[in-house]
Short mmCIF file of C-alpha atoms and ligand atoms in Angstrom, two decimals:
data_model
loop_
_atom_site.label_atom_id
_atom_site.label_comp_id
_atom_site.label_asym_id
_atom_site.label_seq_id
_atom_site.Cartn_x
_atom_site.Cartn_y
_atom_site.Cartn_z
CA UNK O 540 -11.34 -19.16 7.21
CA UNK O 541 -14.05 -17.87 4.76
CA UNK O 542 -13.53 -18.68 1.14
CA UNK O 543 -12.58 -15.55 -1.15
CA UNK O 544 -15.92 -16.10 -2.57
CA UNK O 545 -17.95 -15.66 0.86
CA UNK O 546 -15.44 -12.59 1.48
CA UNK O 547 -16.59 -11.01 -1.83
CA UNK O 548 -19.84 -11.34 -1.64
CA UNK O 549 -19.68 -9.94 2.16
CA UNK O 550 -17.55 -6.94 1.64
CA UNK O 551 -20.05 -6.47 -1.98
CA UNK O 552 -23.23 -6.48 0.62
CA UNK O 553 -21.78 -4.12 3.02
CA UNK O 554 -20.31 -1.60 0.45
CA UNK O 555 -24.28 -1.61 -0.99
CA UNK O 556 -26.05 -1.19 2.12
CA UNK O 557 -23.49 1.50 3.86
CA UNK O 558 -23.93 3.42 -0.02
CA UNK O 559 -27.54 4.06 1.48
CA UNK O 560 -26.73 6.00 4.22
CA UNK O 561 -26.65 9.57 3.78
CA UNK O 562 -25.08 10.92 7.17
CA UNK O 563 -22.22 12.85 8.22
CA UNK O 564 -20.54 15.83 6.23
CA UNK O 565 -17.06 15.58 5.26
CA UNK O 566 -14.21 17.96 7.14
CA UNK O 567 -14.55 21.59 6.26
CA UNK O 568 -11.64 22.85 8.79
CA UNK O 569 -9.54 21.52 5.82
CA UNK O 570 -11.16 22.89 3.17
CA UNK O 571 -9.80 21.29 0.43
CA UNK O 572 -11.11 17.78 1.70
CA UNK O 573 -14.61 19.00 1.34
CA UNK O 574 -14.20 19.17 -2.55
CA UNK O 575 -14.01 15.12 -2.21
CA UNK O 576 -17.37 13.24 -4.10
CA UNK O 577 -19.46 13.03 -1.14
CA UNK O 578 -20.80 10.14 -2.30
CA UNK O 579 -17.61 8.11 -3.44
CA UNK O 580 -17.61 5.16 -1.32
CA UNK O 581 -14.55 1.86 -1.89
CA UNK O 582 -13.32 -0.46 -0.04
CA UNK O 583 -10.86 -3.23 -0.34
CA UNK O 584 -9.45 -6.41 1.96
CA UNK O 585 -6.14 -7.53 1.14
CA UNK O 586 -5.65 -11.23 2.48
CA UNK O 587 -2.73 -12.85 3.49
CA UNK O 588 -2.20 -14.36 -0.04
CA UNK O 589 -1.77 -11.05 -1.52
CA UNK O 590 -4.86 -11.58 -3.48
CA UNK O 591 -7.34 -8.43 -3.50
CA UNK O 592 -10.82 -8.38 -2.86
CA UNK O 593 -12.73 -4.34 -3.60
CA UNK O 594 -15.99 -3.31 -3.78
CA UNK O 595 -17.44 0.12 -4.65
CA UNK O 596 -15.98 2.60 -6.58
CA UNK O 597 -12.63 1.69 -8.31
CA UNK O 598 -11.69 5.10 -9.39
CA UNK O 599 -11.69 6.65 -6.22
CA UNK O 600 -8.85 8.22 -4.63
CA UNK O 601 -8.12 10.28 -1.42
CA UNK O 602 -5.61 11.30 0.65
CA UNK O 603 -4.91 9.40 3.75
CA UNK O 604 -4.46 11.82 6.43
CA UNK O 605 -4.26 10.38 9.96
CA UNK O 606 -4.31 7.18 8.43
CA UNK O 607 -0.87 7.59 7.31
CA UNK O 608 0.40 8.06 11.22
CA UNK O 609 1.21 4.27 11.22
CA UNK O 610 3.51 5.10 8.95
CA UNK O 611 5.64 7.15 10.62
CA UNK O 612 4.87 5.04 13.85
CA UNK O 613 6.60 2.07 12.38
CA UNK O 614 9.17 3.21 10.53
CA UNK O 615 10.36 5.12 13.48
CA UNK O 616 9.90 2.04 15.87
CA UNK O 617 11.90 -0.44 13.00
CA UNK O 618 15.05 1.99 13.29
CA UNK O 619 14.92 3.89 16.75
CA UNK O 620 13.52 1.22 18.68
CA UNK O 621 10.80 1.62 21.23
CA UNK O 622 12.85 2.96 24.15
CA UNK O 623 13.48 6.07 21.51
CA UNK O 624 9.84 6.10 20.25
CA UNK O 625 8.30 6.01 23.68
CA UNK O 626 10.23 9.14 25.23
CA UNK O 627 8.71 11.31 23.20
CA UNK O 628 4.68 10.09 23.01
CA UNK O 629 3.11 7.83 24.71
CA UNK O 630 0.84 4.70 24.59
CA UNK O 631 -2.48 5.51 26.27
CA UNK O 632 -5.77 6.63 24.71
CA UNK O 633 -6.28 10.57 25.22
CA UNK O 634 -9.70 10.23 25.60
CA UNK O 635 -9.79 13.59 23.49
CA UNK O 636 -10.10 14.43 20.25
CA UNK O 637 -7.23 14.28 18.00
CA UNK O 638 -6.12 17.76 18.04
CA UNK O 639 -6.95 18.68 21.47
CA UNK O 640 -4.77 21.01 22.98
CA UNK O 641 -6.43 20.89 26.28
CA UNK O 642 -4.13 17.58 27.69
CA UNK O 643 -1.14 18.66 26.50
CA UNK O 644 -1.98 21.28 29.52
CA UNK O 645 -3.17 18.98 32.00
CA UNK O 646 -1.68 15.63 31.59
CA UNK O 647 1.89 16.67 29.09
CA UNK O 648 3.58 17.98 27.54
CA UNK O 649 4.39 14.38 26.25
CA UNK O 650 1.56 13.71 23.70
CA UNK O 651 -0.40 10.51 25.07
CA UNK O 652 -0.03 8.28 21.73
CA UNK O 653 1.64 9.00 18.76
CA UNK O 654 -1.79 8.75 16.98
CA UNK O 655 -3.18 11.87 17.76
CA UNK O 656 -1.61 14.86 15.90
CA UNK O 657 0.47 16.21 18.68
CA UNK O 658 1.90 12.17 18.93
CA UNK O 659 2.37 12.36 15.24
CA UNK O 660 4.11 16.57 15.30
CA UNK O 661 6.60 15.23 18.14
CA UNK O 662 7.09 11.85 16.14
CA UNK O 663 7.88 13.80 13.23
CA UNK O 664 10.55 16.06 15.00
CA UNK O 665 12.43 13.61 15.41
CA UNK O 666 13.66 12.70 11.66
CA UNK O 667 16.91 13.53 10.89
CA UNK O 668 18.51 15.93 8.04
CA UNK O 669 17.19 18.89 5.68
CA UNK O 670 13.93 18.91 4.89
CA UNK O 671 14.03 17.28 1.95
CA UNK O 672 15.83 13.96 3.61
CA UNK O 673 12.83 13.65 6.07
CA UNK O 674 10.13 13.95 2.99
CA UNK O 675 12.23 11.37 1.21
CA UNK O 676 11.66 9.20 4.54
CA UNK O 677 8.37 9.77 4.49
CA UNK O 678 7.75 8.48 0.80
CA UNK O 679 10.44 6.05 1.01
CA UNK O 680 8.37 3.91 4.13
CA UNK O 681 5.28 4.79 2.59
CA UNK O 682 6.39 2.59 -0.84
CA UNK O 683 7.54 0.18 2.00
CA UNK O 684 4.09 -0.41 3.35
CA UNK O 685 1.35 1.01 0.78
CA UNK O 686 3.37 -1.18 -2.05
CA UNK O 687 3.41 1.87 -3.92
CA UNK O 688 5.48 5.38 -4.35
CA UNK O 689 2.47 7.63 -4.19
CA UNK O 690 2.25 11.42 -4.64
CA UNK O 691 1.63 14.08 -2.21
CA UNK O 692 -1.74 16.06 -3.00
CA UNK O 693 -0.59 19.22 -3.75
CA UNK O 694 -3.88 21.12 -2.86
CA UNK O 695 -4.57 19.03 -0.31
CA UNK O 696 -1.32 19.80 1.50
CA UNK O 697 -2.05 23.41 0.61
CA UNK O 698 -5.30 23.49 1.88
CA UNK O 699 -3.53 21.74 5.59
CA UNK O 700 -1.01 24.47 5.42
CA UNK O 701 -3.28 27.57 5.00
CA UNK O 702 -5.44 26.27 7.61
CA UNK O 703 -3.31 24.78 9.91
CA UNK O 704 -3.61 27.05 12.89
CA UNK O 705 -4.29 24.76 15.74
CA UNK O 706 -1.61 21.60 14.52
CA UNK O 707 1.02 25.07 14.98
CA UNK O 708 -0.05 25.62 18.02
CA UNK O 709 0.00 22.05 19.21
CA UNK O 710 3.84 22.37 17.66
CA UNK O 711 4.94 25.73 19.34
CA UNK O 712 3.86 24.53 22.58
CA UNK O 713 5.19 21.38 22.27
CA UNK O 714 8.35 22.80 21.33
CA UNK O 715 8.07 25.60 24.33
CA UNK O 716 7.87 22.49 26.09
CA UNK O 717 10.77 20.90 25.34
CA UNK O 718 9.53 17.92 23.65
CA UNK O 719 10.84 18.46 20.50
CA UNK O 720 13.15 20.82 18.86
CA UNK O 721 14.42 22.34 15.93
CA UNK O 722 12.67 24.84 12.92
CA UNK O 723 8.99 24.57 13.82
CA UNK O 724 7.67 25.20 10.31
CA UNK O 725 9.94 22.36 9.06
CA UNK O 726 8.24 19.71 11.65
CA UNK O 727 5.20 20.63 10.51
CA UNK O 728 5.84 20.58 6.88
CA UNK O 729 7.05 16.84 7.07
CA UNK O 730 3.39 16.11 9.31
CA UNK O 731 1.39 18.15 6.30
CA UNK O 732 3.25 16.45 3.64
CA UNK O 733 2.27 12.79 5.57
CA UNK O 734 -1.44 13.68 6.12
CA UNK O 735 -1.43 14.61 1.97
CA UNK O 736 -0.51 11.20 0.65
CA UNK O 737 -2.71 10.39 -2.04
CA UNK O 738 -3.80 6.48 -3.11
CA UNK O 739 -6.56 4.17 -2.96
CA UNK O 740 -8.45 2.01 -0.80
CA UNK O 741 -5.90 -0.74 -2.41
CA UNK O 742 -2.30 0.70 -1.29
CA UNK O 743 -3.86 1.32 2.67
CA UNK O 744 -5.15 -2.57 3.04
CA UNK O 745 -2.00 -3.89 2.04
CA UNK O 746 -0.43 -1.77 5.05
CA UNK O 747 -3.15 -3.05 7.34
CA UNK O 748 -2.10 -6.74 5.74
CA UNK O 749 1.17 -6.36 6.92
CA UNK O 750 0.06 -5.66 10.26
CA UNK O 751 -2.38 -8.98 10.18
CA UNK O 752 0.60 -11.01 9.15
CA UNK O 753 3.00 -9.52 11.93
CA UNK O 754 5.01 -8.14 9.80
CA UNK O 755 5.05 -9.77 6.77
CA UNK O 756 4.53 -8.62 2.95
CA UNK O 757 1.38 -10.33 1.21
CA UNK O 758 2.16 -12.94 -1.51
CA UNK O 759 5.99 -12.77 -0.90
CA UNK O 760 6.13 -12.97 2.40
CA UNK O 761 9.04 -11.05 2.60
CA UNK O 762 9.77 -9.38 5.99
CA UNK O 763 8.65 -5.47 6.32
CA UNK O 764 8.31 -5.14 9.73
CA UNK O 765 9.52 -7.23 12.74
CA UNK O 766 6.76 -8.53 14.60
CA UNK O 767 7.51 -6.46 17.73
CA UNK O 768 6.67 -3.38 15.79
CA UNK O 769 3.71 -4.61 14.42
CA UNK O 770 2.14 -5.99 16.97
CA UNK O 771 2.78 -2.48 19.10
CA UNK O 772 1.57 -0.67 16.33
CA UNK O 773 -1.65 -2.99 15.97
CA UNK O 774 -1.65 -2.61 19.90
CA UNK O 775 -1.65 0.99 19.71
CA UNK O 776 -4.42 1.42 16.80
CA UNK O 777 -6.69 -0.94 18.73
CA UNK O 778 -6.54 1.32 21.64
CA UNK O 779 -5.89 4.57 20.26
CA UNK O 780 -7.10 4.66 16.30
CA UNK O 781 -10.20 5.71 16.42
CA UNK O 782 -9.57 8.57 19.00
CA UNK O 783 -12.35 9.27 21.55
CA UNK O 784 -14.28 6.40 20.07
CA UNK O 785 -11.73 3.82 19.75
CA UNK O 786 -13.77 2.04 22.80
CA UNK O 787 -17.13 1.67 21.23
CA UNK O 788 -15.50 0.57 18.21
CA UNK O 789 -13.55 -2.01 19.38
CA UNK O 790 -16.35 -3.45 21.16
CA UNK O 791 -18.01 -3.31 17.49
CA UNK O 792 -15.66 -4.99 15.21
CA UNK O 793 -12.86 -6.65 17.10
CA UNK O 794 -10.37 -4.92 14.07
CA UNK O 795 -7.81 -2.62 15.27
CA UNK O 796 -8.14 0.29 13.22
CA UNK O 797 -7.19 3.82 12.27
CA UNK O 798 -8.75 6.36 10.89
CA UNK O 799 -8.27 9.65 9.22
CA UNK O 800 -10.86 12.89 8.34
CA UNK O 801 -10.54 12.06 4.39
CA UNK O 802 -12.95 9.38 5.64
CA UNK O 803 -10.71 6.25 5.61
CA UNK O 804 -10.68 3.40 8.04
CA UNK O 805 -8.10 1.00 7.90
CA UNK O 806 -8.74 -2.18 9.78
CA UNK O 807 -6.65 -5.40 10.45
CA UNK O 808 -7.91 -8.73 11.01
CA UNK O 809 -5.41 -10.68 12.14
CA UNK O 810 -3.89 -13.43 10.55
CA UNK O 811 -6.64 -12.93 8.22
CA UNK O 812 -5.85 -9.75 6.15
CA UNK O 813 -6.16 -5.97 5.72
CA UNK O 814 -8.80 -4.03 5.27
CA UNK O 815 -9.66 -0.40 4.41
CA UNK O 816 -12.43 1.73 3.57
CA UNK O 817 -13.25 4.92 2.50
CA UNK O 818 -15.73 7.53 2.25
CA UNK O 819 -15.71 10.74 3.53
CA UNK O 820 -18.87 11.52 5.57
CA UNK O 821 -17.79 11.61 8.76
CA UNK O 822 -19.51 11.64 12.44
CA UNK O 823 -18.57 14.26 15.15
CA UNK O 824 -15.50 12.06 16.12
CA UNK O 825 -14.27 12.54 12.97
CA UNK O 826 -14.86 8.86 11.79
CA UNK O 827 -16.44 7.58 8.42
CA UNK O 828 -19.68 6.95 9.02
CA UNK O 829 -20.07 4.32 6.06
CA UNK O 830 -16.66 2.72 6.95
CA UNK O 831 -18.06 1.98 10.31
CA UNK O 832 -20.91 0.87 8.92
CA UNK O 833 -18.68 -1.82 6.86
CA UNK O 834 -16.43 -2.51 9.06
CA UNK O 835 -19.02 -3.49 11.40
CA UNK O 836 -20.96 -6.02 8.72
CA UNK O 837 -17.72 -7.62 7.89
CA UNK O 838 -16.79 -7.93 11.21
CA UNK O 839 -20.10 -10.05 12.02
CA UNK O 840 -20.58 -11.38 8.75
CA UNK O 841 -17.08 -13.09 8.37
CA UNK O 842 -16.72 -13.64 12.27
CA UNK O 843 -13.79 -11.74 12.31
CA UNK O 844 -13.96 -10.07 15.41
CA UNK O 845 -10.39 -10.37 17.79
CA UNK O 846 -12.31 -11.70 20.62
CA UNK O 847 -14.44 -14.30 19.29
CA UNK O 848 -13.38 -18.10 18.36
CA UNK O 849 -13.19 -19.02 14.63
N1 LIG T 1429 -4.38 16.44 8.53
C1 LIG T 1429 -5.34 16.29 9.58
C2 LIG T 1429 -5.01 17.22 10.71
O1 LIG T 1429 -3.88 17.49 10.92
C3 LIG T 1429 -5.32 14.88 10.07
C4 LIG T 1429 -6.35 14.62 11.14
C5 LIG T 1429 -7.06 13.31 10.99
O2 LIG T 1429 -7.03 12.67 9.93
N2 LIG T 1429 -7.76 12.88 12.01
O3 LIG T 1429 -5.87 17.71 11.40
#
């Protein structure tokens, strides 16, 4: 295992060298994302000790968007169980971007993972009481596994509302389908109010840390998920998390990731730590191009790749 010091210094060279990379635009279709710095750039690696290790800009802050999936993912898979989970999405890769409508023709109406936002819609369907009792689910597993109650962006989840034709269409026809059920408007409201969580590059490694430790919180050790559900989840990120690139990423890094179109990867090396990264120039698959860029340097730099021996 490489010292904290070699891990600083790593993460500090990769942070500097992705900063000169000017590619990718951030998401428009959401306009209130493009308002981000364009140049903000942080990332952060907690290890299994708890200690944190961060590079780049300390003050910045974004909203986690498809990031925050896992969290709905696992909480639903700690207290339904898979058999529950798995009726209603899937566990392949689409193979199509993350709000393609197109499968749910051909290959549904289930969604194929619950990583994609029709995965994530039907997921959310499926939380039980008013409104308000499946927000306070939301925020209450999201203290669970970001360490932290944090706010909903208000403009942010504004800005997803006002321009959310296409995830209502994914939810209408999943619901002409018969996959989920229920007020339409609601579903999506508890998906909105998920993709608008607002933190730091800090509060998503220390979900991805959980995930390298199979369940387990860092520095207490105390048990957050069972390691069933975290190692389907990590399962389900390496194959799925990076959408229609998750293949060529993989290959890259060897860390199961996700990612979401504020421009933040997070990445877990197992029995190592979490990591995430953030920035929010982003290719055409919707990916940060910087956080690629460091994920792949850390990767090869600290030998962490999955496949590869110590
Ligand atoms: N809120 C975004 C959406 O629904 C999340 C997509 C993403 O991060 N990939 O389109």
């Amino acid at each position: 295992m490489a010292t904290r010091e070699t891990i600083e210094a790593v993460l500090a060279g990769a942070v500097e060298r992705a900063r000169a990379c000017g590619e990718g635009e951030p998401a428009t279709y959401i306009p209130e994302l493009a308002n981000a710095p364009l140049d903000a750039l942080s990332a952060a690696i907690t290890l299994r000790d708890g200690s944190i290790v961060r590079a780049g800009d300390d003050e910045h802050r974004f909203t986690f968007q498809s990031s925050a999936k896992l969290v709905l993912l696992a909480g639903l898979l700690e207290e339904r169980g898979e058999d529950e989970v798995f009726r209603i999405v899937g566990r392949e890769p689409s193979g199509g971007g993350f709000a393609s409508l197109a499968r749910l023709e051909t290959h549904g109406p289930i969604p194929a993972n619950p990583l994609i936002n029709p995965g994530a819609i039907a997921l959310a369907s499926i939380l039980e009481g008013h409104l308000e009792d499946r927000l306070a689910w939301i925020e209450r597993w999201a203290e669970r596994l970001y360490g932290d109650a944090l706010p909903i962006q208000q403009r942010v989840l504004a800005s997803e509302r006002r321009t959310g034709d296409r995830n209502r269409s994914i939810a209408h026809f999943l619901k002409a389908s018969g996959v989920i059920d229920g007020d339409v408007d609601e579903v999506l409201e508890v998906y909105f109010a998920l993709c608008s969580i607002e933190g730091s590059v800090v509060e998503a490694s220390r979900l991805a840390a959980i995930l390298a430790t199979g369940g387990l919180a860092p520095r207490s050790g105390e048990r957050v998920l069972s390691q069933r559900t975290a190692s389907t989840v990590v399962s389900i990120m390496a194959t799925c998390g990076m959408y229609d690139e998750s293949g060529a990423y993989l290959c890259a890094t060897g860390l199961p990731a996700k990612s979401g179109v504020s421009g933040v990867i997070v990445a877990v090396a197992t029995g190592r730590g979490g990591i995430a990264v953030a920035s929010p120039r982003l290719n055409k698959k919707g990916g940060s191009v910087r956080g690629h860029l460091v994920l792949r340097e850390i990767s090869r730099e600290l030998g962490w790749h999955f496949a590869l021996p110590d």
